[in-house]
One Martini backbone bead per residue (centre of mass of N, CA, C, O) as a GRO file, in nm:
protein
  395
    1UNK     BB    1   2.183   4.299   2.902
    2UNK     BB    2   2.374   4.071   2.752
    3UNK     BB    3   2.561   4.063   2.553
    4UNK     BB    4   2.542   4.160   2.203
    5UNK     BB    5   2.248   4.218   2.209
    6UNK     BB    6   2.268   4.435   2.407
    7UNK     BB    7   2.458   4.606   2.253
    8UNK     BB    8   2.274   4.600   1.959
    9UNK     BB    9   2.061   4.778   2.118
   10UNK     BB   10   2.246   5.021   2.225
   11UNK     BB   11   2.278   5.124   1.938
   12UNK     BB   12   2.035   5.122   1.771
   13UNK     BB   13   1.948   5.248   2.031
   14UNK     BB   14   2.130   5.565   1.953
   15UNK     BB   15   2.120   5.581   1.634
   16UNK     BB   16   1.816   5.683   1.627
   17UNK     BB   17   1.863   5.923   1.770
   18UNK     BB   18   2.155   6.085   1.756
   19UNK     BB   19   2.051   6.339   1.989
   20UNK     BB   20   1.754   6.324   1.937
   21UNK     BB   21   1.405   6.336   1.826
   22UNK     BB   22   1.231   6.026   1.782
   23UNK     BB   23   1.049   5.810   1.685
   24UNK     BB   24   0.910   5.543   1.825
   25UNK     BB   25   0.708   5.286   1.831
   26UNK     BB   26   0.499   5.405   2.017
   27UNK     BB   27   0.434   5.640   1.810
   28UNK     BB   28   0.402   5.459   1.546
   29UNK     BB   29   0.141   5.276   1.672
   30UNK     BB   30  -0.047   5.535   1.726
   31UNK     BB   31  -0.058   5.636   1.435
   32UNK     BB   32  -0.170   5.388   1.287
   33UNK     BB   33  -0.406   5.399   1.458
   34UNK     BB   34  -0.534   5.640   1.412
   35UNK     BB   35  -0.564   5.661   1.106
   36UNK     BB   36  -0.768   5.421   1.116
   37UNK     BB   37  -0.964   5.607   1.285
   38UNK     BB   38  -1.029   5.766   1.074
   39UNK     BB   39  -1.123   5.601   0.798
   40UNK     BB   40  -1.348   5.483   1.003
   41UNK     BB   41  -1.508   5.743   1.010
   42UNK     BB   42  -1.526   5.769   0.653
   43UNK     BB   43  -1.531   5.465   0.642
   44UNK     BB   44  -1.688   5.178   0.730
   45UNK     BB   45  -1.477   4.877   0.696
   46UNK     BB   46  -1.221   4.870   0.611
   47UNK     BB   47  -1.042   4.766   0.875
   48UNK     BB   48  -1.316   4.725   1.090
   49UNK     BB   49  -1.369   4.397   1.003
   50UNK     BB   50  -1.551   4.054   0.997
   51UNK     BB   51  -1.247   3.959   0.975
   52UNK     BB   52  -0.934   3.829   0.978
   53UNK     BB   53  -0.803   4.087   0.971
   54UNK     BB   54  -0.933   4.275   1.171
   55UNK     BB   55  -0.836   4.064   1.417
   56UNK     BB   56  -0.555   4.175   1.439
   57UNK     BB   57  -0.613   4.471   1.437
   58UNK     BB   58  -0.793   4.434   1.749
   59UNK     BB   59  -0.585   4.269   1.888
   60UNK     BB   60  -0.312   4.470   1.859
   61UNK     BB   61  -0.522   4.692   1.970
   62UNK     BB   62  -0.519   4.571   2.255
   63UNK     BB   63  -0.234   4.567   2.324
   64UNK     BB   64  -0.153   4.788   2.316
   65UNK     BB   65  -0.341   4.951   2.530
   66UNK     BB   66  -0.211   4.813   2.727
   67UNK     BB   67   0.122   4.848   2.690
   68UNK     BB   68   0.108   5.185   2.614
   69UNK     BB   69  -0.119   5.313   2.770
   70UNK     BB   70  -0.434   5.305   2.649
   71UNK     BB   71  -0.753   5.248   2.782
   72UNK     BB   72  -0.920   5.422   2.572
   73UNK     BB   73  -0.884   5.152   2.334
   74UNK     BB   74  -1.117   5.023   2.427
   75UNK     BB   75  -1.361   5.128   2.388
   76UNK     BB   76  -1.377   5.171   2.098
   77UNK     BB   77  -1.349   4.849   2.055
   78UNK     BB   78  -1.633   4.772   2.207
   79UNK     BB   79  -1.808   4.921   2.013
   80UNK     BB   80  -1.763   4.775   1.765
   81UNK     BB   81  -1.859   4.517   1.919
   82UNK     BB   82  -2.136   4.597   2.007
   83UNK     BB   83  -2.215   4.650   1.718
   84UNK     BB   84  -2.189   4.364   1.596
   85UNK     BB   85  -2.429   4.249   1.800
   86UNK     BB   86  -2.664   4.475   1.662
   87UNK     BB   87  -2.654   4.369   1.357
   88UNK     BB   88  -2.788   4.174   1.175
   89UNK     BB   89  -2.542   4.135   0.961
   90UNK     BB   90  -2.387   4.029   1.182
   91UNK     BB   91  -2.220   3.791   1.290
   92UNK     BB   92  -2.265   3.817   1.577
   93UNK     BB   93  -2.591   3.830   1.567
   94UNK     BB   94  -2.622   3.575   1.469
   95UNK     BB   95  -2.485   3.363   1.688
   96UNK     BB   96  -2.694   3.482   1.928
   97UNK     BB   97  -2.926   3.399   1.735
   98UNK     BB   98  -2.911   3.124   1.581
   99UNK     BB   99  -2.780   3.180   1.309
  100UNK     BB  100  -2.693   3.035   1.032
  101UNK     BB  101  -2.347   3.034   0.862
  102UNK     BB  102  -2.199   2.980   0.626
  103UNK     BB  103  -1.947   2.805   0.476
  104UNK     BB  104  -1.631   2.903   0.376
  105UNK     BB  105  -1.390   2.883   0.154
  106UNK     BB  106  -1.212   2.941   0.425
  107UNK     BB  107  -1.196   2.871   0.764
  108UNK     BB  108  -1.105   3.183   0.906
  109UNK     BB  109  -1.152   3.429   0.796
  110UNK     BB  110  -1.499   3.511   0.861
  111UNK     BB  111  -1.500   3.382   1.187
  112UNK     BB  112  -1.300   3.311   1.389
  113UNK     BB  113  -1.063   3.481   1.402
  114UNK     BB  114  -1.226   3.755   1.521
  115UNK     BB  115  -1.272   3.632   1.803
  116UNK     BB  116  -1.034   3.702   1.958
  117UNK     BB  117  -1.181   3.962   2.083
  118UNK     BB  118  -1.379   3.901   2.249
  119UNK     BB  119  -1.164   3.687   2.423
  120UNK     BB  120  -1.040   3.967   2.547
  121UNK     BB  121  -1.265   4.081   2.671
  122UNK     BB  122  -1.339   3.861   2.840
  123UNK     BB  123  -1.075   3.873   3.024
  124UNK     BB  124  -1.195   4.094   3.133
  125UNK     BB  125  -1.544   4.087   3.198
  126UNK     BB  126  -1.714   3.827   3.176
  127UNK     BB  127  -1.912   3.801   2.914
  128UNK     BB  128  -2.139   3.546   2.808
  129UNK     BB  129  -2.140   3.653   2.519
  130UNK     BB  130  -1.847   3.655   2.427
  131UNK     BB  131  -1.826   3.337   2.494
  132UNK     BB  132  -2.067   3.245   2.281
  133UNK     BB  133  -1.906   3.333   2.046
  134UNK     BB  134  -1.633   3.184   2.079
  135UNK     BB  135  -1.768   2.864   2.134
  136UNK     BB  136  -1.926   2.916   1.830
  137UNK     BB  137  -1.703   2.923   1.634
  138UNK     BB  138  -1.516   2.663   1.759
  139UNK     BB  139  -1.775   2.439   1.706
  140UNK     BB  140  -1.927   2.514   1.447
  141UNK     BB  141  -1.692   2.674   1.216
  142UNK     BB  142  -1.409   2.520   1.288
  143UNK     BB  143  -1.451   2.198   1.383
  144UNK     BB  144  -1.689   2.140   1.122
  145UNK     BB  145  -1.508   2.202   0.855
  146UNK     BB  146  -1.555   2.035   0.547
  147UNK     BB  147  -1.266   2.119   0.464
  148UNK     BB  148  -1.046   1.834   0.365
  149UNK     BB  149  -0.823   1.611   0.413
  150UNK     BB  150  -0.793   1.283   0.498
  151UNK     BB  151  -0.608   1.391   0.799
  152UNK     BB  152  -0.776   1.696   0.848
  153UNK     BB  153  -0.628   1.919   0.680
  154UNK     BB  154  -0.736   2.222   0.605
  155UNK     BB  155  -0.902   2.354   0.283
  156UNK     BB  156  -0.945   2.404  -0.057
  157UNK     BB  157  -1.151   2.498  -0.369
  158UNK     BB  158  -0.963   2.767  -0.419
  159UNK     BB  159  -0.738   3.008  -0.524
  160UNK     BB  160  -0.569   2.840  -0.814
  161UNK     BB  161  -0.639   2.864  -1.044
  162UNK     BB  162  -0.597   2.604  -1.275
  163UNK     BB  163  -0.556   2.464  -1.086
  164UNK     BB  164  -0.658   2.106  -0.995
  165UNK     BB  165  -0.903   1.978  -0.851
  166UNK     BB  166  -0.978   1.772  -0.540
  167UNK     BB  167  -1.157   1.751  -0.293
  168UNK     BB  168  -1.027   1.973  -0.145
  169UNK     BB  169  -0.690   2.011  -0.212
  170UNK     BB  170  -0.588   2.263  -0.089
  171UNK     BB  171  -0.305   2.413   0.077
  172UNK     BB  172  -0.272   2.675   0.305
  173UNK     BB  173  -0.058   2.865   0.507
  174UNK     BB  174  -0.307   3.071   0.623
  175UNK     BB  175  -0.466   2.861   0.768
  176UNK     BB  176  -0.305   2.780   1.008
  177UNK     BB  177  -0.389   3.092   1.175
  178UNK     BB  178  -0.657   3.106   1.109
  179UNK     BB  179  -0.711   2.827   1.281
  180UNK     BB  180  -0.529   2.811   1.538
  181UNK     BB  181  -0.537   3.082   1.717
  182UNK     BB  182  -0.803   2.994   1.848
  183UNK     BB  183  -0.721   2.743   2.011
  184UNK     BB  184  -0.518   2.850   2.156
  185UNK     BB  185  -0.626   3.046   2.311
  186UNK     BB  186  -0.830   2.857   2.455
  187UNK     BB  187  -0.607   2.670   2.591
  188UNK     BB  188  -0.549   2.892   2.769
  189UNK     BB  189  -0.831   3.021   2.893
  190UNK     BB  190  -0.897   2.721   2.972
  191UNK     BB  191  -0.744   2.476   2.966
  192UNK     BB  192  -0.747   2.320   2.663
  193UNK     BB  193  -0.577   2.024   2.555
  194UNK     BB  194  -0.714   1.946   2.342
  195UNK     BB  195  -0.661   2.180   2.173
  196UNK     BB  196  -0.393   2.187   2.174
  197UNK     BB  197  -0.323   1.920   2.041
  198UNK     BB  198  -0.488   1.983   1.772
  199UNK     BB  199  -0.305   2.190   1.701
  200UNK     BB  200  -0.079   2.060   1.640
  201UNK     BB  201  -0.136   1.853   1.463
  202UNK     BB  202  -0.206   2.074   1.211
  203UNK     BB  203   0.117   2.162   1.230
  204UNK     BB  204   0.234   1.938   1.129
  205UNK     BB  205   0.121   1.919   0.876
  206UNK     BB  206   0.140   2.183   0.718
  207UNK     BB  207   0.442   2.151   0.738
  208UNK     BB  208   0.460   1.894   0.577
  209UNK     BB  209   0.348   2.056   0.316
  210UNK     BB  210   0.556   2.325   0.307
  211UNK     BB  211   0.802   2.290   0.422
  212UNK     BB  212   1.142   2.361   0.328
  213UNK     BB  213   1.445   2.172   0.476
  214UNK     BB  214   1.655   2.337   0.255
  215UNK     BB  215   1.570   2.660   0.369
  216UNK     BB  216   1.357   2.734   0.580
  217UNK     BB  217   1.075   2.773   0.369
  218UNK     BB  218   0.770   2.831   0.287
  219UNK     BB  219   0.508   2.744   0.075
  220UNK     BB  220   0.204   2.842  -0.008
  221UNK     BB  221   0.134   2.576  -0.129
  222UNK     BB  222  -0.094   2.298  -0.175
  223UNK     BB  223  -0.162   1.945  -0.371
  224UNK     BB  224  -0.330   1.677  -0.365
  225UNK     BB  225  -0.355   1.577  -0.648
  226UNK     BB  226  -0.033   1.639  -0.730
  227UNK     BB  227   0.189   1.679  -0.488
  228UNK     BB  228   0.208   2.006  -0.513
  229UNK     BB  229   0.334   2.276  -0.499
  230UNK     BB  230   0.405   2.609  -0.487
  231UNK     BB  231   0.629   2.737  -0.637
  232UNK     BB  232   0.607   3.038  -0.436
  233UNK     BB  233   0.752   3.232  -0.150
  234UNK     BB  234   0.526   3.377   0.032
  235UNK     BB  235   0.591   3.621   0.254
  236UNK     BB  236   0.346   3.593   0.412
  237UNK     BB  237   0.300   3.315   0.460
  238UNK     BB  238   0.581   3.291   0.645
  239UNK     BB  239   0.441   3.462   0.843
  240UNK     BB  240   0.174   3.279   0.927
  241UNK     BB  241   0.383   3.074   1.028
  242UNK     BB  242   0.524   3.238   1.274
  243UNK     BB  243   0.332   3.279   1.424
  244UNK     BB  244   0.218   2.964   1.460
  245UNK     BB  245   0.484   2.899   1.602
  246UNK     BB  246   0.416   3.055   1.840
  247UNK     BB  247   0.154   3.002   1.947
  248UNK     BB  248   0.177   2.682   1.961
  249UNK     BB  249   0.420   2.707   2.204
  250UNK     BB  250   0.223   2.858   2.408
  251UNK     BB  251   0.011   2.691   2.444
  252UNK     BB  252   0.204   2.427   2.524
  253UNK     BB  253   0.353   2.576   2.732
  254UNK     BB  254   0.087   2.585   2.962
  255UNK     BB  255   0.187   2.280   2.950
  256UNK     BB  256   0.379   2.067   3.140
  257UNK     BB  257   0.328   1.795   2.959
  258UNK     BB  258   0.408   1.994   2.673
  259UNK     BB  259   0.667   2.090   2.750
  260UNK     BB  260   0.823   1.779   2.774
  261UNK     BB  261   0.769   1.707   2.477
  262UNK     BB  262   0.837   1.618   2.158
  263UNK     BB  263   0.649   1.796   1.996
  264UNK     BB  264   0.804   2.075   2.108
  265UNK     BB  265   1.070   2.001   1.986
  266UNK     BB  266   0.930   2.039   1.691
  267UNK     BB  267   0.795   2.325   1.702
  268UNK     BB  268   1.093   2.441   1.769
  269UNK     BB  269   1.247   2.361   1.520
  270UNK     BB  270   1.115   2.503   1.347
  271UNK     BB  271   1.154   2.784   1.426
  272UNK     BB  272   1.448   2.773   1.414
  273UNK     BB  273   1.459   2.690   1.078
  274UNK     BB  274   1.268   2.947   0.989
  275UNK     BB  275   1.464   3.152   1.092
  276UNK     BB  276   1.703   3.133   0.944
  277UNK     BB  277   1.611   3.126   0.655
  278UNK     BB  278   1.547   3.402   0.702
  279UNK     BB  279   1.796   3.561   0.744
  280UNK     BB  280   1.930   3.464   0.481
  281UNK     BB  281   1.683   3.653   0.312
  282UNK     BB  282   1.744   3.947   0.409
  283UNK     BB  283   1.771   4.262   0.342
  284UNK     BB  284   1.997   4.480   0.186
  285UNK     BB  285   1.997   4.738   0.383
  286UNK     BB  286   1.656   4.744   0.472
  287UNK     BB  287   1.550   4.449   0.630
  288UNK     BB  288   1.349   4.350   0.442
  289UNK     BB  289   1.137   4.158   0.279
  290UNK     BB  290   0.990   3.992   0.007
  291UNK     BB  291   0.764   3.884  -0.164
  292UNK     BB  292   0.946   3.695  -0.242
  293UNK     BB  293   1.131   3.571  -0.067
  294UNK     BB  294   1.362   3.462  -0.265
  295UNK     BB  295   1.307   3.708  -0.446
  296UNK     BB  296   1.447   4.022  -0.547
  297UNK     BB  297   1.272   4.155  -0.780
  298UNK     BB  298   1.080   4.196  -0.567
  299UNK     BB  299   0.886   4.374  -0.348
  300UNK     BB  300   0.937   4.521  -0.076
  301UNK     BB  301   0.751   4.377   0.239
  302UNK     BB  302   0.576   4.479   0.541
  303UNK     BB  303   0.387   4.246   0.682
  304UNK     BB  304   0.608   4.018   0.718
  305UNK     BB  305   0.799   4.146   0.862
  306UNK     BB  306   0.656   4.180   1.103
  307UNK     BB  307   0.606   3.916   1.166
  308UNK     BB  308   0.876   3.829   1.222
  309UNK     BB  309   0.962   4.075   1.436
  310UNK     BB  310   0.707   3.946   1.649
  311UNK     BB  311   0.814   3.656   1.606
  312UNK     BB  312   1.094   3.678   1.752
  313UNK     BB  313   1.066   3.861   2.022
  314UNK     BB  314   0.873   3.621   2.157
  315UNK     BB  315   1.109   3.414   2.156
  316UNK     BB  316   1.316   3.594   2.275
  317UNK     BB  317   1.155   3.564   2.545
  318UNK     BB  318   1.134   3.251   2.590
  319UNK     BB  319   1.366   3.106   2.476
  320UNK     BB  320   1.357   2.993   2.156
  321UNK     BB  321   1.576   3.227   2.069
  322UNK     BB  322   1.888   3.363   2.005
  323UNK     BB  323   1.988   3.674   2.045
  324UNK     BB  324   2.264   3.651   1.894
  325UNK     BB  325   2.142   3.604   1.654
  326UNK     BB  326   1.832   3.763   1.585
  327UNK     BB  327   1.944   4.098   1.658
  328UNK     BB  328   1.968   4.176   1.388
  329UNK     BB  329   1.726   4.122   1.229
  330UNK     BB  330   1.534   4.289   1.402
  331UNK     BB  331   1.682   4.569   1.373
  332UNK     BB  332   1.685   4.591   1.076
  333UNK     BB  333   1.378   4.571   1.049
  334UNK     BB  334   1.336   4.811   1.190
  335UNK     BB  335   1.461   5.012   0.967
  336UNK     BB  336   1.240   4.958   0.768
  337UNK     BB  337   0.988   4.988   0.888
  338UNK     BB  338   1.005   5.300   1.007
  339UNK     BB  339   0.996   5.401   0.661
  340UNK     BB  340   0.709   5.324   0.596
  341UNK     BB  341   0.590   5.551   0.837
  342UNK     BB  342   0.431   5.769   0.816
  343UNK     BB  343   0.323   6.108   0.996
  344UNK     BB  344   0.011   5.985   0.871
  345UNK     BB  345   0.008   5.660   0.954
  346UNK     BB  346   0.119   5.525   0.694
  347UNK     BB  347   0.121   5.231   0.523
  348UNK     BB  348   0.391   5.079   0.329
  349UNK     BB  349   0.398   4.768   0.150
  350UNK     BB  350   0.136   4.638   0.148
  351UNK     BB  351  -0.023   4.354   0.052
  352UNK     BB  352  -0.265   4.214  -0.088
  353UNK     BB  353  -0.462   3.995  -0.139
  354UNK     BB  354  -0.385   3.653  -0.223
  355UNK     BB  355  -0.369   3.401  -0.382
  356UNK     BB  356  -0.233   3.169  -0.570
  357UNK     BB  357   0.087   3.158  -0.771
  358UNK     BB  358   0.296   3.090  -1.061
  359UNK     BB  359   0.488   3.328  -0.984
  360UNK     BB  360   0.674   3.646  -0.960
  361UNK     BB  361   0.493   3.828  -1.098
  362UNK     BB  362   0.214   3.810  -0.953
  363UNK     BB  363   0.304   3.875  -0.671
  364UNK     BB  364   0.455   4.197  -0.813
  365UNK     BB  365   0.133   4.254  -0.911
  366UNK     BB  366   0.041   4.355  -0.602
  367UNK     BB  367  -0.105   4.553  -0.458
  368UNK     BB  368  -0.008   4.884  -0.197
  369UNK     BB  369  -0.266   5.013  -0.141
  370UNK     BB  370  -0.364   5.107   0.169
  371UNK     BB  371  -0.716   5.039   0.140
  372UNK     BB  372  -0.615   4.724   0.129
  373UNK     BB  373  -0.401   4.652   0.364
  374UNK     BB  374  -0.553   4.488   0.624
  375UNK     BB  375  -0.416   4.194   0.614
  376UNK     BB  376  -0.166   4.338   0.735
  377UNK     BB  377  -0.182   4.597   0.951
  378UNK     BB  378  -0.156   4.444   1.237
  379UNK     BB  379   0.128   4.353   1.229
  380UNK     BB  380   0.268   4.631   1.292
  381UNK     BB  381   0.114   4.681   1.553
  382UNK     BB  382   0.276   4.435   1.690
  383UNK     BB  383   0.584   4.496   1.645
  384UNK     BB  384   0.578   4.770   1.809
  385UNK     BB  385   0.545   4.634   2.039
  386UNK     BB  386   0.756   4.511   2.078
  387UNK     BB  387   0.981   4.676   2.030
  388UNK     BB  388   0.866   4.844   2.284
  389UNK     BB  389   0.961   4.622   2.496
  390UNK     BB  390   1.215   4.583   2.427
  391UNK     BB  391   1.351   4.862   2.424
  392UNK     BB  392   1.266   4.905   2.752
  393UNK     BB  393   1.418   4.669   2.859
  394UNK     BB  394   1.712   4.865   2.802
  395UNK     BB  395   1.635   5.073   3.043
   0.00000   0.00000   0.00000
């Protein structure tokens, strides 16, 4: 591995060891798991639980089992997938008996993002209740969602306080990861250029609407009522952003004819503008970033910090971002990151969620209590997993 980033990848596995025994990213990752399956066992749906956040920490946990070598943590994550499809309360036993579920005040939260949880299954095994459900998602709770602007752009119609609402005007950051990233996946597993074309086209519409071209980052909200964003740039809303720029491009990849779309180099110009702009606000010496993003006064906040440093590796994996202008803030928010996580596998600094803010008050005074942390929780072990392919990468 040359260049500078070999070299300050080197120095800073030297550091980390410093001739010592010191846990690794992938032993970091063990630990989160393990806490959280710990929790699970004594009050259920705490972490893993059918919504957004669950589905990040199942996907995430996937990951893991495969990268890390532990295929025994399949087998857990299918029971927990098979409870679900067997409890009659359960959104997944809903969809397999044609029980209609009502549509959810934001598009992705309750029933779509969680189902790639499914399809990461059905790609191993091949099962067709896996991939019903999968495509009864994508098909009846997705792509026919009520709430939406005159273009398309998926909206909601409240969680922004005494804001104006009017015909579910509202445009959350959130909601870009929460709907696309479903779509992004059925396009890579099955081909499916139609999905990815509508995901790109959503991708353009929500930057249209959030990003900052003059900082390089994201605000939390857009109101189309008043034209007017929302006042603050919270840090996990900009996780939202990087993640879905990254969805968004592996996606197009998988298509040679999207690959050399001029779409693609306007996805791959955002994540580069947006990478910026983060390196940019970066704290310093902790290296993870604010909860408002760029607001110092706010606390350093863990879970978007994690979507950056996942989202900037895989993007330097495939060479979307230059090595060596990316290589410190990578390594820095490592330095940050891995002293968030206690010994019994507590991560520290994670926001609860939290709807759209009108100061920097409102987001510096939400909860960072562990047992509501599962919004942002699967991003951690998703960061622990590239750092641990990075790092063994330079081995």
């Amino acid at each position: 591995m040359a260049g500078r980033f070999g070299l300050l990848l080197t120095i800073v596995v030297a550091a980390t060891s410093n001739g010592r025994a010191v846990p690794t990213p992938k032993d970091y990752a063990l630990r989160v798991i393990d806490k959280i399956l710990e929790v699970e066992s004594q009050a259920k749906g705490v972490f893993l639980s059918w919504d957004y956040g669950g589905g990040i920490i199942f996907d995430a946990m996937h990951r893991a089992s495969t990268s890390l070598g532990h295929p025994e943590l399949l087998i857990t994550l299918d029971k927990y997938l098979d409870d679900m499809t067997s409890d009659p309360d359960s959104y997944g036993y809903k969809i397999l008996h044609n029980i209609r579920i009502p549509f959810y005040r934001a598009v992705g939260d309750q029933v779509p993002l969680f189902t790639i949880a499914y399809l990461n299954r059905y790609l191993r095994q091949r099962n067709a209740s896996d991939l019903m459900i999968v495509n009864t998602a994508a098909q009846k709770y997705l792509l026919p969602y009520p709430y939406y602007l005159a273009d398309g752009t998926f909206s909601r119609h409240e969680g922004w306080g005494t804001e104006p609402d009017r015909n579910a005007s509202f445009v959350w950051a959130d909601d870009q990861y929460m709907a696309l990233t479903l779509l992004c996946r059925i396009a890579k597993a099955f081909d499916r250029v139609d999905y990815a074309n509508l995901a790109v086209k959503f991708a353009g519409q929500y930057a249209g609407y959030l990003f900052d071209t003059t900082d390089g980052l994201s605000f939390h909200g857009y109101n189309d009522a008043d034209h007017k964003n929302a006042p603050c740039k919270w840090g996990r809303a900009n996780g939202w952003g990087m993640m879905t720029h990254v969805e968004i491009l592996e996606a197009m990849d998988h298509f040679p004819a999207l690959r050399e779309s001029e779409s693609f180099k306007r996805q791959l110009r955002l994540l580069q503008q947006h990478s910026a702009g983060l390196r940019h606000v970066q704290s310093k010496p902790d290296g993870r970033w604010h909860q408002v993003i760029d607001e110092a006064s706010t606390f350093l906040e863990t879970s978007a910090t994690a979507m950056f440093v996942s989202s900037m590796i895989r993007a330097v994996k495939k060479g979307w971002l230059d090595r060596d202008y990316v290589g410190p803030v990578i390594f820095g928010a490592w330095e940050g990151l891995r002293k968030t996580i206690g010994e019994d596998g507590r991560v520290d600094g994670i926001s609860c969620g939290t709807g759209i803010g009108t100061n920097a008050s409102f987001y510096n005074g939400q909860s960072t209590e562990y047992v509501i942390s599962q919004p942002g929780l699967g991003s951690v072990i998703h960061a622990l997993v590239d750092l641990n392919d990075l790092f063994e990468s330079s081995e």
